[in-house]
Amino acid sequence: MTVAPQLAALRRDSHGRADGVSGRVRISPDKLTGVLAPLRDQRFFERVFIDQGAVAWPGEIDLAPDAMYEEVVKHTVGGR
């Protein structure tokens, strides 16, 4: 089954405090290729965990927190 995951993103400053930005990042199924291809499987996708601030899955698959943050901010009303 193909999924279009939505992932929460949260930014932390150098002191570990959240800046209040949160949101969802939608990844189009056509972007889930190569090392991200296993994320098309819903059961595998549900094995998500946080690894040193990054959204991650088994097999050393992760999404860059800064890129997720920028995507959330880009779609936030008023932007930043």
mmCIF file of N, CA and C in Angstrom:
data_model
loop_
_atom_site.group_PDB
_atom_site.id
_atom_site.type_symbol
_atom_site.label_atom_id
_atom_site.label_comp_id
_atom_site.label_asym_id
_atom_site.label_seq_id
_atom_site.Cartn_x
_atom_site.Cartn_y
_atom_site.Cartn_z
ATOM 1 N N MET A 1 0.839 -1.171 0.000
ATOM 2 C CA MET A 1 0.000 0.000 0.000
ATOM 3 C C MET A 1 0.896 1.250 0.000
ATOM 4 N N THR A 2 0.550 2.221 -0.814
ATOM 5 C CA THR A 2 1.291 3.476 -0.869
ATOM 6 C C THR A 2 0.671 4.465 0.105
ATOM 7 N N VAL A 3 1.507 5.193 0.830
ATOM 8 C CA VAL A 3 1.021 6.184 1.782
ATOM 9 C C VAL A 3 1.640 7.535 1.483
ATOM 10 N N ALA A 4 0.955 8.586 1.897
ATOM 11 C CA ALA A 4 1.516 9.930 1.849
ATOM 12 C C ALA A 4 1.641 10.370 3.301
ATOM 13 N N PRO A 5 2.782 10.103 3.927
ATOM 14 C CA PRO A 5 2.917 10.364 5.355
ATOM 15 C C PRO A 5 2.819 11.833 5.713
ATOM 16 N N GLN A 6 2.304 12.080 6.891
ATOM 17 C CA GLN A 6 2.311 13.407 7.473
ATOM 18 C C GLN A 6 3.097 13.303 8.759
ATOM 19 N N LEU A 7 4.098 14.165 8.897
ATOM 20 C CA LEU A 7 5.013 14.065 10.021
ATOM 21 C C LEU A 7 5.034 15.362 10.807
ATOM 22 N N ALA A 8 5.042 15.262 12.118
ATOM 23 C CA ALA A 8 5.148 16.454 12.953
ATOM 24 C C ALA A 8 6.581 16.954 12.961
ATOM 25 N N ALA A 9 6.737 18.258 13.017
ATOM 26 C CA ALA A 9 8.071 18.854 13.090
ATOM 27 C C ALA A 9 8.089 19.864 14.220
ATOM 28 N N LEU A 10 9.172 19.922 14.952
ATOM 29 C CA LEU A 10 9.322 20.859 16.054
ATOM 30 C C LEU A 10 10.753 21.339 16.082
ATOM 31 N N ARG A 11 10.936 22.630 16.195
ATOM 32 C CA ARG A 11 12.280 23.217 16.192
ATOM 33 C C ARG A 11 12.709 23.510 17.626
ATOM 34 N N ARG A 12 13.956 23.238 17.926
ATOM 35 C CA ARG A 12 14.508 23.549 19.248
ATOM 36 C C ARG A 12 15.696 24.473 19.066
ATOM 37 N N ASP A 13 15.829 25.434 19.963
ATOM 38 C CA ASP A 13 16.974 26.342 19.875
ATOM 39 C C ASP A 13 18.197 25.697 20.532
ATOM 40 N N SER A 14 19.280 26.412 20.607
ATOM 41 C CA SER A 14 20.528 25.846 21.133
ATOM 42 C C SER A 14 20.439 25.458 22.602
ATOM 43 N N HIS A 15 19.375 25.925 23.287
ATOM 44 C CA HIS A 15 19.198 25.580 24.698
ATOM 45 C C HIS A 15 18.180 24.459 24.880
ATOM 46 N N GLY A 16 17.709 23.890 23.753
ATOM 47 C CA GLY A 16 16.782 22.771 23.840
ATOM 48 C C GLY A 16 15.339 23.172 24.052
ATOM 49 N N ARG A 17 15.036 24.465 23.976
ATOM 50 C CA ARG A 17 13.652 24.909 24.151
ATOM 51 C C ARG A 17 12.957 24.938 22.801
ATOM 52 N N ALA A 18 11.689 24.574 22.776
ATOM 53 C CA ALA A 18 10.914 24.638 21.538
ATOM 54 C C ALA A 18 10.581 26.093 21.231
ATOM 55 N N ASP A 19 10.565 26.445 19.938
ATOM 56 C CA ASP A 19 10.218 27.819 19.572
ATOM 57 C C ASP A 19 8.737 27.966 19.263
ATOM 58 N N GLY A 20 7.962 26.911 19.468
ATOM 59 C CA GLY A 20 6.521 26.984 19.282
ATOM 60 C C GLY A 20 6.055 26.616 17.885
ATOM 61 N N VAL A 21 6.964 26.434 16.950
ATOM 62 C CA VAL A 21 6.576 26.068 15.597
ATOM 63 C C VAL A 21 6.309 24.569 15.556
ATOM 64 N N SER A 22 5.151 24.209 15.047
ATOM 65 C CA SER A 22 4.840 22.799 14.846
ATOM 66 C C SER A 22 3.946 22.687 13.625
ATOM 67 N N GLY A 23 3.898 21.541 13.054
ATOM 68 C CA GLY A 23 3.076 21.352 11.875
ATOM 69 C C GLY A 23 3.292 19.980 11.287
ATOM 70 N N ARG A 24 2.790 19.814 10.078
ATOM 71 C CA ARG A 24 2.891 18.534 9.384
ATOM 72 C C ARG A 24 3.620 18.726 8.070
ATOM 73 N N VAL A 25 4.367 17.729 7.722
ATOM 74 C CA VAL A 25 5.064 17.714 6.444
ATOM 75 C C VAL A 25 4.483 16.554 5.644
ATOM 76 N N ARG A 26 3.969 16.873 4.482
ATOM 77 C CA ARG A 26 3.415 15.824 3.612
ATOM 78 C C ARG A 26 4.471 15.450 2.581
ATOM 79 N N ILE A 27 4.726 14.161 2.491
ATOM 80 C CA ILE A 27 5.689 13.660 1.517
ATOM 81 C C ILE A 27 4.904 12.909 0.453
ATOM 82 N N SER A 28 5.022 13.361 -0.762
ATOM 83 C CA SER A 28 4.343 12.734 -1.883
ATOM 84 C C SER A 28 4.896 11.336 -2.105
ATOM 85 N N PRO A 29 4.027 10.363 -2.396
ATOM 86 C CA PRO A 29 4.513 8.995 -2.618
ATOM 87 C C PRO A 29 5.584 8.907 -3.714
ATOM 88 N N ASP A 30 5.529 9.797 -4.713
ATOM 89 C CA ASP A 30 6.539 9.729 -5.772
ATOM 90 C C ASP A 30 7.921 10.156 -5.285
ATOM 91 N N LYS A 31 8.000 10.760 -4.087
ATOM 92 C CA LYS A 31 9.290 11.126 -3.489
ATOM 93 C C LYS A 31 9.871 9.995 -2.646
ATOM 94 N N LEU A 32 9.069 8.972 -2.391
ATOM 95 C CA LEU A 32 9.509 7.848 -1.557
ATOM 96 C C LEU A 32 10.187 6.801 -2.437
ATOM 97 N N THR A 33 11.409 7.139 -2.856
ATOM 98 C CA THR A 33 12.196 6.257 -3.701
ATOM 99 C C THR A 33 13.546 6.013 -3.043
ATOM 100 N N GLY A 34 14.319 5.136 -3.618
ATOM 101 C CA GLY A 34 15.654 4.871 -3.084
ATOM 102 C C GLY A 34 15.586 4.409 -1.638
ATOM 103 N N VAL A 35 16.385 5.038 -0.776
ATOM 104 C CA VAL A 35 16.418 4.631 0.635
ATOM 105 C C VAL A 35 15.101 4.898 1.346
ATOM 106 N N LEU A 36 14.266 5.805 0.800
ATOM 107 C CA LEU A 36 12.966 6.112 1.417
ATOM 108 C C LEU A 36 11.849 5.183 0.956
ATOM 109 N N ALA A 37 12.102 4.317 -0.023
ATOM 110 C CA ALA A 37 11.074 3.422 -0.564
ATOM 111 C C ALA A 37 10.372 2.573 0.501
ATOM 112 N N PRO A 38 11.065 2.070 1.539
ATOM 113 C CA PRO A 38 10.361 1.285 2.555
ATOM 114 C C PRO A 38 9.237 2.060 3.251
ATOM 115 N N LEU A 39 9.286 3.392 3.221
ATOM 116 C CA LEU A 39 8.251 4.189 3.887
ATOM 117 C C LEU A 39 6.908 4.098 3.174
ATOM 118 N N ARG A 40 6.866 3.531 1.990
ATOM 119 C CA ARG A 40 5.603 3.321 1.278
ATOM 120 C C ARG A 40 4.745 2.270 1.981
ATOM 121 N N ASP A 41 5.388 1.397 2.741
ATOM 122 C CA ASP A 41 4.675 0.346 3.470
ATOM 123 C C ASP A 41 4.177 0.898 4.798
ATOM 124 N N GLN A 42 2.871 0.898 4.996
ATOM 125 C CA GLN A 42 2.262 1.492 6.192
ATOM 126 C C GLN A 42 2.803 0.869 7.480
ATOM 127 N N ARG A 43 2.971 -0.442 7.503
ATOM 128 C CA ARG A 43 3.474 -1.100 8.718
ATOM 129 C C ARG A 43 4.892 -0.656 9.040
ATOM 130 N N PHE A 44 5.720 -0.526 8.018
ATOM 131 C CA PHE A 44 7.080 -0.050 8.246
ATOM 132 C C PHE A 44 7.049 1.404 8.691
ATOM 133 N N PHE A 45 6.235 2.216 8.030
ATOM 134 C CA PHE A 45 6.137 3.631 8.377
ATOM 135 C C PHE A 45 5.773 3.821 9.855
ATOM 136 N N GLU A 46 4.906 2.980 10.368
ATOM 137 C CA GLU A 46 4.453 3.081 11.759
ATOM 138 C C GLU A 46 5.549 2.736 12.765
ATOM 139 N N ARG A 47 6.687 2.277 12.318
ATOM 140 C CA ARG A 47 7.812 1.955 13.217
ATOM 141 C C ARG A 47 8.678 3.195 13.494
ATOM 142 N N VAL A 48 8.162 4.347 13.180
ATOM 143 C CA VAL A 48 8.860 5.624 13.338
ATOM 144 C C VAL A 48 9.299 5.848 14.792
ATOM 145 N N PHE A 49 10.431 6.519 14.960
ATOM 146 C CA PHE A 49 10.916 6.922 16.284
ATOM 147 C C PHE A 49 11.757 8.182 16.111
ATOM 148 N N ILE A 50 12.124 8.819 17.202
ATOM 149 C CA ILE A 50 12.971 10.008 17.167
ATOM 150 C C ILE A 50 14.385 9.583 17.547
ATOM 151 N N ASP A 51 15.349 9.956 16.698
ATOM 152 C CA ASP A 51 16.748 9.626 16.934
ATOM 153 C C ASP A 51 17.562 10.914 16.911
ATOM 154 N N GLN A 52 17.958 11.368 18.079
ATOM 155 C CA GLN A 52 18.749 12.598 18.226
ATOM 156 C C GLN A 52 18.098 13.772 17.501
ATOM 157 N N GLY A 53 16.780 13.883 17.655
ATOM 158 C CA GLY A 53 16.031 15.003 17.092
ATOM 159 C C GLY A 53 15.521 14.804 15.688
ATOM 160 N N ALA A 54 15.847 13.686 15.062
ATOM 161 C CA ALA A 54 15.390 13.420 13.692
ATOM 162 C C ALA A 54 14.302 12.351 13.703
ATOM 163 N N VAL A 55 13.321 12.503 12.823
ATOM 164 C CA VAL A 55 12.317 11.472 12.616
ATOM 165 C C VAL A 55 13.034 10.338 11.884
ATOM 166 N N ALA A 56 12.940 9.114 12.427
ATOM 167 C CA ALA A 56 13.745 8.013 11.901
ATOM 168 C C ALA A 56 12.971 6.702 11.887
ATOM 169 N N TRP A 57 13.524 5.755 11.113
ATOM 170 C CA TRP A 57 12.994 4.400 11.007
ATOM 171 C C TRP A 57 14.161 3.430 11.065
ATOM 172 N N PRO A 58 13.874 2.155 11.317
ATOM 173 C CA PRO A 58 14.939 1.156 11.297
ATOM 174 C C PRO A 58 15.681 1.170 9.954
ATOM 175 N N GLY A 59 16.944 0.789 9.976
ATOM 176 C CA GLY A 59 17.732 0.748 8.757
ATOM 177 C C GLY A 59 18.409 2.072 8.448
ATOM 178 N N GLU A 60 18.548 2.902 9.464
ATOM 179 C CA GLU A 60 19.211 4.206 9.326
ATOM 180 C C GLU A 60 18.512 5.130 8.327
ATOM 181 N N ILE A 61 17.182 5.048 8.283
ATOM 182 C CA ILE A 61 16.384 5.958 7.457
ATOM 183 C C ILE A 61 15.944 7.100 8.350
ATOM 184 N N ASP A 62 16.221 8.334 7.917
ATOM 185 C CA ASP A 62 15.762 9.479 8.699
ATOM 186 C C ASP A 62 15.484 10.663 7.786
ATOM 187 N N LEU A 63 14.788 11.645 8.345
ATOM 188 C CA LEU A 63 14.471 12.886 7.635
ATOM 189 C C LEU A 63 15.163 14.030 8.356
ATOM 190 N N ALA A 64 15.748 14.924 7.602
ATOM 191 C CA ALA A 64 16.500 16.044 8.174
ATOM 192 C C ALA A 64 15.566 16.989 8.928
ATOM 193 N N PRO A 65 15.789 17.185 10.230
ATOM 194 C CA PRO A 65 14.924 18.061 11.017
ATOM 195 C C PRO A 65 14.866 19.497 10.472
ATOM 196 N N ASP A 66 15.998 20.032 10.021
ATOM 197 C CA ASP A 66 16.000 21.407 9.515
ATOM 198 C C ASP A 66 15.142 21.540 8.263
ATOM 199 N N ALA A 67 15.200 20.550 7.379
ATOM 200 C CA ALA A 67 14.387 20.589 6.167
ATOM 201 C C ALA A 67 12.904 20.486 6.508
ATOM 202 N N MET A 68 12.577 19.643 7.486
ATOM 203 C CA MET A 68 11.173 19.532 7.913
ATOM 204 C C MET A 68 10.700 20.851 8.511
ATOM 205 N N TYR A 69 11.529 21.451 9.332
ATOM 206 C CA TYR A 69 11.181 22.734 9.961
ATOM 207 C C TYR A 69 10.914 23.789 8.892
ATOM 208 N N GLU A 70 11.806 23.891 7.918
ATOM 209 C CA GLU A 70 11.638 24.886 6.859
ATOM 210 C C GLU A 70 10.347 24.655 6.080
ATOM 211 N N GLU A 71 10.005 23.407 5.840
ATOM 212 C CA GLU A 71 8.772 23.072 5.128
ATOM 213 C C GLU A 71 7.559 23.505 5.931
ATOM 214 N N VAL A 72 7.576 23.266 7.240
ATOM 215 C CA VAL A 72 6.462 23.671 8.105
ATOM 216 C C VAL A 72 6.340 25.190 8.109
ATOM 217 N N VAL A 73 7.456 25.885 8.293
ATOM 218 C CA VAL A 73 7.436 27.345 8.348
ATOM 219 C C VAL A 73 6.936 27.927 7.023
ATOM 220 N N LYS A 74 7.333 27.322 5.916
ATOM 221 C CA LYS A 74 6.932 27.792 4.593
ATOM 222 C C LYS A 74 5.409 27.790 4.433
ATOM 223 N N HIS A 75 4.751 26.824 5.083
ATOM 224 C CA HIS A 75 3.295 26.670 4.956
ATOM 225 C C HIS A 75 2.526 27.226 6.139
ATOM 226 N N THR A 76 3.222 27.868 7.068
ATOM 227 C CA THR A 76 2.571 28.471 8.227
ATOM 228 C C THR A 76 2.023 29.830 7.823
ATOM 229 N N VAL A 77 0.818 30.123 8.247
ATOM 230 C CA VAL A 77 0.217 31.424 7.958
ATOM 231 C C VAL A 77 1.146 32.514 8.476
ATOM 232 N N GLY A 78 1.512 33.427 7.624
ATOM 233 C CA GLY A 78 2.418 34.520 8.031
ATOM 234 C C GLY A 78 3.871 34.173 7.861
ATOM 235 N N GLY A 79 4.194 32.858 7.705
ATOM 236 C CA GLY A 79 5.598 32.448 7.540
ATOM 237 C C GLY A 79 6.480 32.971 8.639
ATOM 238 N N ARG A 80 7.788 32.838 8.444
ATOM 239 C CA ARG A 80 8.761 33.361 9.413
ATOM 240 C C ARG A 80 9.889 33.975 8.668
#
